[in-house]
mmCIF file of C-alpha atoms in Angstrom:
data_model
loop_
_atom_site.group_PDB
_atom_site.id
_atom_site.type_symbol
_atom_site.label_atom_id
_atom_site.label_comp_id
_atom_site.label_asym_id
_atom_site.label_seq_id
_atom_site.Cartn_x
_atom_site.Cartn_y
_atom_site.Cartn_z
ATOM 1 C CA MET A 1 29.750 -172.680 -0.431
ATOM 2 C CA LYS A 2 30.633 -176.222 0.733
ATOM 3 C CA LYS A 3 34.147 -175.891 -0.710
ATOM 4 C CA TRP A 4 34.584 -172.555 1.061
ATOM 5 C CA LEU A 5 33.498 -174.048 4.417
ATOM 6 C CA LEU A 6 35.780 -177.055 3.887
ATOM 7 C CA GLY A 7 38.687 -174.720 3.264
ATOM 8 C CA ILE A 8 38.037 -172.889 6.539
ATOM 9 C CA VAL A 9 37.833 -176.173 8.482
ATOM 10 C CA LEU A 10 41.093 -177.446 6.974
ATOM 11 C CA SER A 11 42.842 -174.159 7.699
ATOM 12 C CA PHE A 12 41.611 -174.226 11.295
ATOM 13 C CA SER A 13 42.851 -177.831 11.645
ATOM 14 C CA VAL A 14 46.313 -176.822 10.467
ATOM 15 C CA VAL A 15 46.422 -173.954 12.990
ATOM 16 C CA VAL A 16 45.268 -176.187 15.874
ATOM 17 C CA THR A 17 47.704 -178.946 14.908
ATOM 18 C CA GLY A 18 50.502 -176.426 14.683
ATOM 19 C CA CYS A 19 49.683 -175.043 18.144
ATOM 20 C CA GLY A 20 49.551 -178.537 19.612
ATOM 21 C CA GLY A 21 52.931 -179.385 18.140
ATOM 22 C CA GLY A 22 54.407 -176.237 19.653
ATOM 23 C CA GLN A 23 53.026 -177.110 23.076
ATOM 24 C CA GLU A 24 54.522 -180.607 22.901
ATOM 25 C CA LYS A 25 57.859 -179.144 21.981
ATOM 26 C CA ALA A 26 57.706 -176.714 24.922
ATOM 27 C CA THR A 27 56.649 -179.478 27.302
ATOM 28 C CA GLY A 28 59.516 -181.635 26.108
ATOM 29 C CA THR A 29 62.127 -178.941 26.765
ATOM 30 C CA ASP A 30 64.780 -180.102 29.207
ATOM 31 C CA LEU A 31 64.615 -178.209 32.509
ATOM 32 C CA TYR A 32 68.313 -177.473 32.024
ATOM 33 C CA ASP A 33 67.461 -175.119 29.124
ATOM 34 C CA LYS A 34 64.711 -173.414 31.132
ATOM 35 C CA MET A 35 67.072 -172.986 34.078
ATOM 36 C CA LYS A 36 69.842 -171.484 31.942
ATOM 37 C CA ASN A 37 67.411 -169.106 30.217
ATOM 38 C CA GLN A 38 65.900 -167.801 33.455
ATOM 39 C CA GLY A 39 69.207 -167.709 35.332
ATOM 40 C CA PHE A 40 68.075 -169.678 38.388
ATOM 41 C CA ILE A 41 67.112 -173.169 39.506
ATOM 42 C CA THR A 42 64.129 -173.675 41.828
ATOM 43 C CA ILE A 43 64.989 -175.930 44.765
ATOM 44 C CA GLY A 44 62.495 -177.382 47.224
ATOM 45 C CA THR A 45 63.525 -177.785 50.875
ATOM 46 C CA GLU A 46 61.812 -177.892 54.285
ATOM 47 C CA GLY A 47 63.630 -175.157 56.176
ATOM 48 C CA THR A 48 62.778 -176.946 59.446
ATOM 49 C CA TYR A 49 65.136 -179.938 59.306
ATOM 50 C CA LYS A 50 68.297 -179.048 61.185
ATOM 51 C CA PRO A 51 71.182 -179.434 60.330
ATOM 52 C CA PHE A 52 70.187 -180.112 56.724
ATOM 53 C CA SER A 53 67.772 -177.268 56.045
ATOM 54 C CA TYR A 54 66.877 -174.636 58.667
ATOM 55 C CA HIS A 55 66.926 -170.938 59.547
ATOM 56 C CA ASP A 56 69.876 -169.451 61.390
ATOM 57 C CA GLU A 57 68.658 -168.249 64.800
ATOM 58 C CA LYS A 58 70.564 -164.953 64.583
ATOM 59 C CA THR A 59 70.033 -163.968 60.941
ATOM 60 C CA ASN A 60 66.938 -166.029 60.058
ATOM 61 C CA GLU A 61 68.775 -166.912 56.847
ATOM 62 C CA LEU A 62 68.007 -170.296 55.281
ATOM 63 C CA THR A 63 71.065 -172.498 55.758
ATOM 64 C CA GLY A 64 72.149 -176.075 56.419
ATOM 65 C CA TYR A 65 74.085 -178.883 54.796
ATOM 66 C CA ASP A 66 71.598 -179.523 51.972
ATOM 67 C CA VAL A 67 71.153 -175.807 51.392
ATOM 68 C CA GLU A 68 74.901 -175.213 51.075
ATOM 69 C CA VAL A 69 75.464 -178.268 48.874
ATOM 70 C CA SER A 70 72.645 -177.316 46.495
ATOM 71 C CA LYS A 71 73.809 -173.684 46.404
ATOM 72 C CA GLU A 72 77.249 -174.879 45.340
ATOM 73 C CA VAL A 73 75.715 -177.131 42.679
ATOM 74 C CA ALA A 74 73.717 -174.178 41.326
ATOM 75 C CA LYS A 75 76.866 -172.046 41.274
ATOM 76 C CA ARG A 76 78.664 -174.676 39.199
ATOM 77 C CA LEU A 77 75.689 -174.800 36.842
ATOM 78 C CA GLY A 78 76.114 -171.054 36.338
ATOM 79 C CA VAL A 79 72.763 -170.064 37.882
ATOM 80 C CA GLN A 80 71.366 -168.831 41.196
ATOM 81 C CA ALA A 81 69.658 -171.108 43.698
ATOM 82 C CA LYS A 82 66.049 -170.053 44.355
ATOM 83 C CA PHE A 83 64.593 -171.919 47.338
ATOM 84 C CA GLN A 84 60.961 -172.795 48.017
ATOM 85 C CA GLU A 85 60.226 -174.004 51.533
ATOM 86 C CA ILE A 86 57.759 -176.865 51.409
ATOM 87 C CA PRO A 87 56.623 -179.351 54.118
ATOM 88 C CA TRP A 88 58.032 -182.805 53.424
ATOM 89 C CA ASP A 89 54.689 -184.402 52.532
ATOM 90 C CA GLY A 90 54.188 -181.877 49.720
ATOM 91 C CA MET A 91 57.735 -181.770 48.400
ATOM 92 C CA LEU A 92 57.773 -184.705 45.999
ATOM 93 C CA ALA A 93 54.319 -183.742 44.722
ATOM 94 C CA SER A 94 55.711 -180.268 43.946
ATOM 95 C CA LEU A 95 58.579 -181.923 42.098
ATOM 96 C CA GLN A 96 56.225 -184.126 40.122
ATOM 97 C CA THR A 97 54.169 -181.117 38.998
ATOM 98 C CA LYS A 98 57.410 -179.217 38.207
ATOM 99 C CA LYS A 99 56.756 -176.412 40.673
ATOM 100 C CA ILE A 100 60.367 -177.036 41.663
ATOM 101 C CA ASP A 101 63.301 -178.281 39.568
ATOM 102 C CA LEU A 102 64.912 -180.459 42.223
ATOM 103 C CA ALA A 103 64.551 -181.248 45.924
ATOM 104 C CA ALA A 104 67.345 -180.792 48.466
ATOM 105 C CA ASN A 105 66.114 -182.350 51.685
ATOM 106 C CA GLN A 106 67.884 -185.662 52.339
ATOM 107 C CA VAL A 107 65.639 -187.494 49.874
ATOM 108 C CA GLY A 108 66.418 -191.193 50.151
ATOM 109 C CA VAL A 109 66.998 -193.087 46.912
ATOM 110 C CA LYS A 110 64.263 -195.742 46.861
ATOM 111 C CA PRO A 111 63.039 -198.047 44.037
ATOM 112 C CA GLU A 112 59.473 -196.685 44.219
ATOM 113 C CA ARG A 113 60.765 -193.109 43.972
ATOM 114 C CA LYS A 114 63.040 -193.988 41.044
ATOM 115 C CA GLU A 115 59.911 -194.956 39.119
ATOM 116 C CA LYS A 116 58.733 -191.332 39.331
ATOM 117 C CA PHE A 117 61.980 -189.333 39.427
ATOM 118 C CA ASP A 118 65.550 -189.418 38.219
ATOM 119 C CA PHE A 119 68.164 -189.192 40.981
ATOM 120 C CA SER A 120 71.585 -187.635 40.971
ATOM 121 C CA GLN A 121 74.477 -189.527 42.486
ATOM 122 C CA ALA A 122 74.328 -189.625 46.294
ATOM 123 C CA TYR A 123 75.832 -186.779 48.329
ATOM 124 C CA THR A 124 74.977 -188.166 51.806
ATOM 125 C CA VAL A 125 75.135 -191.627 53.350
ATOM 126 C CA SER A 126 73.508 -192.149 56.751
ATOM 127 C CA PHE A 127 71.393 -194.497 58.875
ATOM 128 C CA ALA A 128 68.078 -194.535 60.752
ATOM 129 C CA GLN A 129 67.848 -194.240 64.544
ATOM 130 C CA ILE A 130 65.062 -194.628 67.121
ATOM 131 C CA VAL A 131 64.430 -191.960 69.776
ATOM 132 C CA VAL A 132 62.352 -192.459 72.942
ATOM 133 C CA ALA A 133 61.727 -190.584 76.182
ATOM 134 C CA GLN A 134 64.604 -190.749 78.667
ATOM 135 C CA ASP A 135 62.722 -193.064 81.064
ATOM 136 C CA ASN A 136 61.175 -195.296 78.385
ATOM 137 C CA ASN A 137 62.482 -198.837 78.877
ATOM 138 C CA SER A 138 59.876 -200.666 76.809
ATOM 139 C CA ILE A 139 61.515 -199.903 73.455
ATOM 140 C CA LYS A 140 65.084 -201.087 73.013
ATOM 141 C CA ALA A 141 65.077 -201.971 69.300
ATOM 142 C CA ILE A 142 62.939 -201.916 66.150
ATOM 143 C CA THR A 143 61.460 -205.285 67.194
ATOM 144 C CA ASP A 144 59.804 -203.571 70.191
ATOM 145 C CA VAL A 145 57.759 -200.949 68.319
ATOM 146 C CA LYS A 146 54.833 -203.116 67.192
ATOM 147 C CA GLY A 147 51.603 -201.535 68.460
ATOM 148 C CA LYS A 148 53.456 -198.446 69.717
ATOM 149 C CA LYS A 149 52.627 -194.914 68.593
ATOM 150 C CA ALA A 150 55.253 -193.347 66.290
ATOM 151 C CA GLY A 151 55.516 -189.683 65.340
ATOM 152 C CA GLN A 152 56.526 -189.529 61.681
ATOM 153 C CA THR A 153 55.999 -187.791 58.366
ATOM 154 C CA PRO A 154 54.053 -190.683 56.789
ATOM 155 C CA THR A 155 55.657 -190.510 53.322
ATOM 156 C CA SER A 156 59.244 -190.468 54.640
ATOM 157 C CA ASN A 157 61.599 -193.469 54.676
ATOM 158 C CA TYR A 158 61.356 -193.488 58.468
ATOM 159 C CA GLY A 159 57.568 -193.408 58.483
ATOM 160 C CA LYS A 160 57.538 -196.454 56.216
ATOM 161 C CA MET A 161 60.079 -198.265 58.418
ATOM 162 C CA ALA A 162 57.978 -197.646 61.537
ATOM 163 C CA MET A 163 54.814 -198.726 59.731
ATOM 164 C CA ASP A 164 56.453 -201.895 58.389
ATOM 165 C CA ALA A 165 57.557 -202.731 61.950
ATOM 166 C CA GLY A 166 53.916 -202.605 63.083
ATOM 167 C CA ALA A 167 53.819 -199.176 64.736
ATOM 168 C CA GLU A 168 50.779 -196.919 64.714
ATOM 169 C CA ILE A 169 51.651 -193.717 62.848
ATOM 170 C CA LYS A 170 50.736 -190.252 64.066
ATOM 171 C CA ALA A 171 51.448 -187.768 61.285
ATOM 172 C CA TYR A 172 53.804 -184.805 61.788
ATOM 173 C CA GLU A 173 55.047 -182.209 59.305
ATOM 174 C CA ASP A 174 58.501 -181.864 60.853
ATOM 175 C CA MET A 175 60.937 -183.769 63.046
ATOM 176 C CA MET A 176 61.189 -181.329 65.960
ATOM 177 C CA THR A 177 57.449 -181.301 66.710
ATOM 178 C CA ALA A 178 57.474 -185.098 66.768
ATOM 179 C CA MET A 179 60.520 -185.186 69.062
ATOM 180 C CA ARG A 180 58.924 -182.738 71.491
ATOM 181 C CA ASP A 181 55.864 -184.992 71.663
ATOM 182 C CA VAL A 182 58.107 -188.012 72.319
ATOM 183 C CA ALA A 183 59.656 -186.091 75.234
ATOM 184 C CA ALA A 184 56.174 -185.150 76.478
ATOM 185 C CA LYS A 185 55.090 -188.832 76.131
ATOM 186 C CA ARG A 186 52.236 -188.010 73.788
ATOM 187 C CA ILE A 187 53.739 -190.614 71.463
ATOM 188 C CA ASP A 188 56.073 -193.534 72.185
ATOM 189 C CA PHE A 189 58.932 -192.929 69.775
ATOM 190 C CA SER A 190 60.126 -191.382 66.550
ATOM 191 C CA MET A 191 62.617 -192.503 63.919
ATOM 192 C CA ASN A 192 64.834 -190.261 61.854
ATOM 193 C CA ASP A 193 68.269 -189.742 60.351
ATOM 194 C CA ARG A 194 71.050 -190.316 62.904
ATOM 195 C CA LEU A 195 72.802 -187.099 61.821
ATOM 196 C CA ALA A 196 69.670 -184.995 62.327
ATOM 197 C CA ILE A 197 69.039 -186.668 65.687
ATOM 198 C CA ALA A 198 72.603 -186.026 66.867
ATOM 199 C CA GLU A 199 72.218 -182.325 66.025
ATOM 200 C CA MET A 200 68.797 -182.132 67.672
ATOM 201 C CA MET A 201 70.020 -183.728 70.901
ATOM 202 C CA LYS A 202 73.079 -181.460 70.957
ATOM 203 C CA THR A 203 71.103 -178.222 70.614
ATOM 204 C CA ASN A 204 67.836 -179.053 72.443
ATOM 205 C CA LYS A 205 67.639 -179.982 76.108
ATOM 206 C CA LEU A 206 64.885 -182.579 75.809
ATOM 207 C CA PRO A 207 64.628 -185.686 78.021
ATOM 208 C CA LEU A 208 65.294 -188.095 75.140
ATOM 209 C CA LYS A 209 67.644 -190.949 74.320
ATOM 210 C CA THR A 210 68.496 -193.055 71.289
ATOM 211 C CA VAL A 211 68.011 -196.818 71.474
ATOM 212 C CA GLY A 212 69.036 -199.799 69.391
ATOM 213 C CA GLU A 213 71.564 -199.948 66.603
ATOM 214 C CA ALA A 214 71.651 -197.528 63.692
ATOM 215 C CA MET A 215 69.662 -199.205 60.901
ATOM 216 C CA GLU A 216 69.149 -199.275 57.155
ATOM 217 C CA ARG A 217 72.017 -197.570 55.361
ATOM 218 C CA ALA A 218 70.439 -194.831 53.269
ATOM 219 C CA GLU A 219 71.800 -192.775 50.393
ATOM 220 C CA SER A 220 70.350 -189.313 49.823
ATOM 221 C CA ALA A 221 70.468 -187.544 46.466
ATOM 222 C CA PHE A 222 68.769 -184.810 44.436
ATOM 223 C CA PRO A 223 65.606 -186.031 42.674
ATOM 224 C CA ILE A 224 64.525 -184.238 39.488
ATOM 225 C CA PRO A 225 61.486 -184.783 37.232
ATOM 226 C CA LYS A 226 62.010 -187.586 34.716
ATOM 227 C CA GLY A 227 62.908 -186.718 31.140
ATOM 228 C CA ASN A 228 65.569 -184.102 31.870
ATOM 229 C CA PRO A 229 68.872 -185.819 30.975
ATOM 230 C CA LYS A 230 70.812 -182.570 30.449
ATOM 231 C CA LEU A 231 69.923 -181.287 33.911
ATOM 232 C CA LEU A 232 70.695 -184.665 35.498
ATOM 233 C CA GLU A 233 74.068 -184.848 33.750
ATOM 234 C CA ALA A 234 74.961 -181.285 34.787
ATOM 235 C CA VAL A 235 74.033 -181.918 38.450
ATOM 236 C CA ASN A 236 76.042 -185.154 38.509
ATOM 237 C CA LYS A 237 79.034 -183.401 36.982
ATOM 238 C CA ALA A 238 78.846 -180.674 39.656
ATOM 239 C CA ILE A 239 78.719 -183.259 42.474
ATOM 240 C CA ASP A 240 81.652 -185.123 40.892
ATOM 241 C CA GLU A 241 83.714 -181.940 40.857
ATOM 242 C CA MET A 242 82.770 -181.162 44.479
ATOM 243 C CA LYS A 243 83.919 -184.616 45.578
ATOM 244 C CA LYS A 244 87.188 -184.398 43.680
ATOM 245 C CA ASP A 245 88.180 -180.898 44.802
ATOM 246 C CA GLY A 246 87.176 -181.457 48.458
ATOM 247 C CA THR A 247 84.274 -178.969 48.536
ATOM 248 C CA LEU A 248 81.687 -181.576 49.537
ATOM 249 C CA GLU A 249 83.911 -182.924 52.309
ATOM 250 C CA LYS A 250 84.501 -179.380 53.588
ATOM 251 C CA ILE A 251 80.757 -178.598 53.769
ATOM 252 C CA SER A 252 80.134 -181.978 55.401
ATOM 253 C CA LYS A 253 82.751 -181.477 58.130
ATOM 254 C CA LYS A 254 81.383 -177.991 58.830
ATOM 255 C CA TYR A 255 78.055 -179.475 59.889
ATOM 256 C CA PHE A 256 78.927 -182.971 61.134
ATOM 257 C CA GLY A 257 82.657 -183.082 61.897
ATOM 258 C CA GLU A 258 82.973 -185.988 59.459
ATOM 259 C CA ASP A 259 82.613 -186.691 55.762
ATOM 260 C CA VAL A 260 79.055 -188.008 55.424
ATOM 261 C CA SER A 261 79.234 -188.157 51.629
ATOM 262 C CA LYS A 262 81.063 -191.495 51.828
ATOM 263 C CA GLY A 263 79.242 -193.325 54.598
#
């Protein structure tokens, strides 16, 4: 009887061990293989960050510089681009839990982020800029923001810059809401990408102005979950090709009138 029970226990152990091994193998599969098998790549983006990721006013179609660049990357990978619109503060968390395969939303390449994600080569180079109300004369540079109220997404590069400069942070999910509150003087200023600010000021008649010099050169790239070298290599190859054949420059000039991939 004891031998019979022992045999059952050993058999069960083999089955459980075998299942566990299979799960590890599945977990260790490169996202590139998953993407190729399913025929699409899942891309996280805000959809509220003009001109990088937004909805066309006439068609309501998701568009923008980051959207077009990532669509072209997907095309060169031989798959479709499937977008998930996610507020900025939840985007990197979604990437970490693999709800998305990569993020296309002007994600700055930072040392602390490189600890959690692998980054493609950069496809945008830009700088930070401060925006205040038209009649605000108390803020002329980053050295003037200590103790002032800043409207930022707290986990963004710009939120960290404002915080490091001594500003009090009021959290916002998107840039436009923060900028409207700057214009309404509910907050003192906001910081963001100079390219996004230029587009915002061109298309929205808000009583705002930029102050100070453009700051902190920033490179933006596609982050992907760590441990996916095949996907990273394929994305980098696609960006390389787009730089060499002029596609990236063409998309860039469509939205900015200049090649922002070079800085």
